[in-house]
Amino acid sequence: MTIQAVLFDLDNTLLNRNAAFRAYAAQLIRTYASYADDEQAERYTNWLIAEDRQGYTPKKQLYAEMMRTVPMRDPLTSVETLLETWFATFSAYSVTMEGAGETLHRLKASGFQLGLITNGSSRSQQAKIDQTGFRHLFDAIIVSDEVAVKKPDPAIFAIALDQLGVSPRHAAYVGDHPANDVDGAIRAGLHAVWLRGLTSGEPLSVGRYRTIDHLSELVDELGACY
């Protein structure tokens, strides 16, 4: 089967979102929390990372819980303060996944169309895309907040493929999340490549996807299997 387009997830696929949030959470605690010593600051940081659930906890909910759990240095600090800090600064903590740039350039040079499908708010996701420096490589960028549908709904994959002018059977999707990325892509009729390592669990679509442990493996995997 000829693959004409390769589409990617963003967080924990092209960007190491786990590493970025750890650095951001540590700075957030240092800036806003009242703590006795470095050990307590580390406990608050680890608590915040756990509560974030790799980005799946809505930010307003996360910071409301932070206000209830972590003592604030300034009594005027609010949920809105923490939300604005998130939108204004988190993208600066972005960490590109090892091999991401090289892989995208190799695919582009080989004639593949490239797409990006990511769940999240337009403001935060678009800022992170800009931070990567990869925007110019993509022929289609879909952010769930902008199209009112999110992975694993097949509709969001269909929107991207329509922009690319490619049928699902001629497209592959690469992502870390077993349900949202792998199972979602397969339900939408795409070939799926699971990037293991940063997200727990396994896809339900047993035997219907390819697996890589590093983005540098992707080009050879596509060439060998599709």
Coordinates of C-alpha atoms in Angstrom, one line a residue:
M1 CA 0.0 0.0 0.0
T2 CA 1.4 3.4 -1.0
I3 CA 1.6 6.0 1.7
Q4 CA 1.2 9.5 0.4
A5 CA 0.9 11.4 3.7
V6 CA 2.3 11.0 7.2
L7 CA 0.4 12.7 10.0
F8 CA 1.7 13.3 13.6
D9 CA 0.5 13.9 17.0
L10 CA 2.2 16.8 18.8
D11 CA 2.6 16.2 22.6
N12 CA 4.8 13.3 23.5
T13 CA 5.4 12.6 19.9
L14 CA 7.1 15.6 18.2
L15 CA 7.5 17.3 21.6
N16 CA 8.5 15.7 24.9
R17 CA 5.5 17.2 26.8
N18 CA 6.4 15.3 30.0
A19 CA 9.8 16.9 30.2
A20 CA 8.4 20.3 29.4
F21 CA 5.7 20.1 32.0
R22 CA 8.1 19.0 34.7
A23 CA 10.3 22.1 34.1
Y24 CA 7.3 24.3 33.9
A25 CA 5.7 22.9 37.1
A26 CA 8.9 23.4 39.0
Q27 CA 9.1 27.0 38.0
L28 CA 5.4 27.6 38.7
I29 CA 5.8 26.3 42.3
R30 CA 9.0 28.4 42.8
T31 CA 7.1 31.5 41.6
Y32 CA 3.7 31.2 43.2
A33 CA 3.8 28.6 46.1
S34 CA 4.8 29.2 49.7
Y35 CA 7.1 26.4 50.8
A36 CA 9.5 25.8 53.6
D37 CA 12.4 24.2 51.8
D38 CA 13.5 22.6 48.5
E39 CA 12.1 19.2 49.6
Q40 CA 8.6 20.7 50.1
A41 CA 8.8 22.5 46.8
E42 CA 9.7 19.2 45.1
R43 CA 6.7 17.5 46.7
Y44 CA 4.4 20.3 45.4
T45 CA 6.0 19.9 42.0
N46 CA 5.5 16.2 41.9
W47 CA 1.9 16.6 43.1
L48 CA 1.2 19.1 40.3
I49 CA 2.7 16.8 37.7
A50 CA 0.5 13.9 38.9
E51 CA -2.6 16.0 38.9
D52 CA -1.9 17.2 35.4
R53 CA -2.3 13.7 34.1
Q54 CA 0.0 14.3 31.1
G55 CA -2.2 17.3 30.1
Y56 CA -5.6 15.6 30.3
T57 CA -6.8 17.5 33.3
P58 CA -8.4 20.8 32.1
K59 CA -6.2 23.6 33.1
K60 CA -8.9 25.6 35.0
Q61 CA -9.7 22.5 37.0
L62 CA -6.0 21.8 37.6
Y63 CA -5.2 25.3 38.9
A64 CA -8.4 25.5 41.0
E65 CA -7.2 22.3 42.7
M66 CA -3.7 23.8 43.1
M67 CA -5.2 26.8 44.9
R68 CA -7.0 24.5 47.3
T69 CA -4.0 22.3 47.9
V70 CA -0.8 24.4 47.7
P71 CA -0.4 27.5 49.9
M72 CA 0.2 30.6 47.8
R73 CA 3.0 33.1 48.5
D74 CA 0.8 36.1 47.4
P75 CA -2.9 36.1 48.6
L76 CA -3.9 37.9 45.4
T77 CA -2.9 35.0 43.3
S78 CA -6.0 33.5 41.5
V79 CA -6.9 30.7 39.2
E80 CA -7.0 33.3 36.4
T81 CA -3.4 34.3 37.3
L82 CA -2.2 30.8 36.9
L83 CA -4.1 30.3 33.7
E84 CA -2.6 33.4 32.1
T85 CA 0.8 32.2 33.2
W86 CA 0.2 28.9 31.5
F87 CA -0.9 30.4 28.2
A88 CA 1.8 33.1 28.2
T89 CA 4.8 30.9 29.2
F90 CA 4.3 27.2 28.8
S91 CA 5.3 27.1 25.1
A92 CA 8.7 28.4 26.0
Y93 CA 9.4 25.2 27.9
S94 CA 8.8 23.0 24.8
V95 CA 11.3 20.2 24.3
T96 CA 11.6 18.8 20.8
M97 CA 11.6 15.0 20.8
E98 CA 14.9 13.5 19.8
G99 CA 15.0 12.9 16.0
A100 CA 11.8 14.9 15.3
G101 CA 13.4 17.5 13.0
E102 CA 15.5 15.0 11.1
T103 CA 12.6 12.7 10.6
L104 CA 10.2 15.4 9.3
H105 CA 12.8 16.7 6.9
R106 CA 13.6 13.2 5.6
L107 CA 9.9 12.6 5.0
K108 CA 9.4 15.9 3.3
A109 CA 12.4 15.4 1.1
S110 CA 11.0 11.9 0.2
G111 CA 7.9 13.5 -1.2
F112 CA 5.4 12.8 1.6
Q113 CA 2.8 15.3 2.5
L114 CA 2.9 16.0 6.3
G115 CA 0.1 16.7 8.7
L116 CA -0.4 17.5 12.3
I117 CA -3.4 16.6 14.5
T118 CA -3.4 17.7 18.1
N119 CA -5.9 17.9 20.9
G120 CA -5.9 21.1 23.0
S121 CA -6.6 24.8 23.0
S122 CA -5.7 26.8 20.0
R123 CA -3.7 29.3 21.9
S124 CA -1.4 26.8 23.7
Q125 CA -1.0 24.3 20.8
Q126 CA -0.3 26.9 18.1
A127 CA 2.3 28.5 20.4
K128 CA 4.0 25.2 20.9
I129 CA 4.0 24.5 17.1
D130 CA 5.7 27.9 16.5
Q131 CA 8.2 27.1 19.2
T132 CA 9.3 23.9 17.4
G133 CA 10.1 25.7 14.2
F134 CA 8.4 22.9 12.2
R135 CA 5.3 24.8 11.1
H136 CA 6.6 25.3 7.5
L137 CA 7.0 21.6 7.0
F138 CA 3.3 20.8 7.5
D139 CA 0.7 20.8 4.7
A140 CA -2.2 20.6 7.2
I141 CA -2.4 21.5 10.9
I142 CA -5.5 20.6 12.9
V143 CA -6.1 21.7 16.5
S144 CA -9.1 20.2 18.1
D145 CA -10.2 23.5 19.7
E146 CA -10.4 25.1 16.2
V147 CA -12.6 22.4 14.7
A148 CA -14.8 21.5 17.7
V149 CA -13.9 17.8 17.6
K150 CA -11.0 15.9 19.1
K151 CA -9.1 12.6 18.9
P152 CA -10.1 9.7 18.9
D153 CA -13.2 10.9 17.0
P154 CA -12.6 9.8 13.3
A155 CA -14.0 13.2 12.2
I156 CA -10.8 15.0 13.2
F157 CA -8.7 12.7 11.1
A158 CA -11.1 13.2 8.2
I159 CA -10.7 16.9 8.4
A160 CA -7.0 16.7 8.1
L161 CA -7.1 14.2 5.2
D162 CA -9.6 16.4 3.4
Q163 CA -7.2 19.3 3.6
L164 CA -4.4 17.1 2.3
G165 CA -6.6 15.5 -0.5
V166 CA -5.5 12.0 0.6
S167 CA -7.7 9.0 1.3
P168 CA -7.3 7.2 4.7
R169 CA -5.7 4.1 3.1
H170 CA -2.9 6.2 1.7
A171 CA -2.1 7.9 5.1
A172 CA -0.3 6.9 8.2
Y173 CA -0.7 8.5 11.6
V174 CA 2.1 8.6 14.3
G175 CA 1.4 9.1 17.9
D176 CA 2.1 8.1 21.5
H177 CA -1.4 7.7 22.9
P178 CA -2.7 4.1 22.6
A179 CA -6.4 5.2 22.4
N180 CA -6.5 8.7 21.0
D181 CA -3.7 8.2 18.4
V182 CA -3.4 4.5 17.5
D183 CA -7.0 3.2 18.0
G184 CA -8.4 6.6 16.8
A185 CA -6.4 6.5 13.6
I186 CA -7.3 2.9 12.9
R187 CA -11.0 3.6 13.4
A188 CA -10.6 6.5 10.9
G189 CA -9.1 4.0 8.3
L190 CA -5.5 5.2 8.5
H191 CA -2.4 3.1 9.1
A192 CA -1.1 3.7 12.6
V193 CA 2.4 3.8 14.0
W194 CA 2.7 3.8 17.8
L195 CA 5.6 5.7 19.3
R196 CA 6.1 3.9 22.6
G197 CA 7.7 5.1 25.8
L198 CA 6.0 8.2 27.2
T199 CA 2.4 7.1 27.6
S200 CA 1.2 4.1 29.5
G201 CA -1.2 1.5 28.2
E202 CA -1.5 -0.4 24.9
P203 CA -3.7 0.0 21.9
L204 CA -6.8 -2.2 21.7
S205 CA -6.3 -2.7 18.0
V206 CA -4.1 -5.7 18.4
G207 CA -2.0 -6.5 15.3
R208 CA -3.2 -3.6 13.3
Y209 CA -0.5 -1.1 13.9
R210 CA 3.3 -0.7 13.7
T211 CA 5.5 0.1 16.7
I212 CA 8.6 2.3 17.0
D213 CA 10.6 3.3 20.0
H214 CA 12.3 6.3 18.4
L215 CA 11.3 8.7 15.7
S216 CA 14.4 7.9 13.8
E217 CA 13.0 4.5 13.1
L218 CA 9.9 5.9 11.3
V219 CA 11.3 6.4 7.7
D220 CA 12.6 2.8 7.5
E221 CA 9.4 1.4 9.0
L222 CA 7.3 3.2 6.4
G223 CA 9.5 2.0 3.6
A224 CA 9.6 -1.6 4.8
C225 CA 5.9 -2.0 5.6
Y226 CA 4.0 0.3 3.3

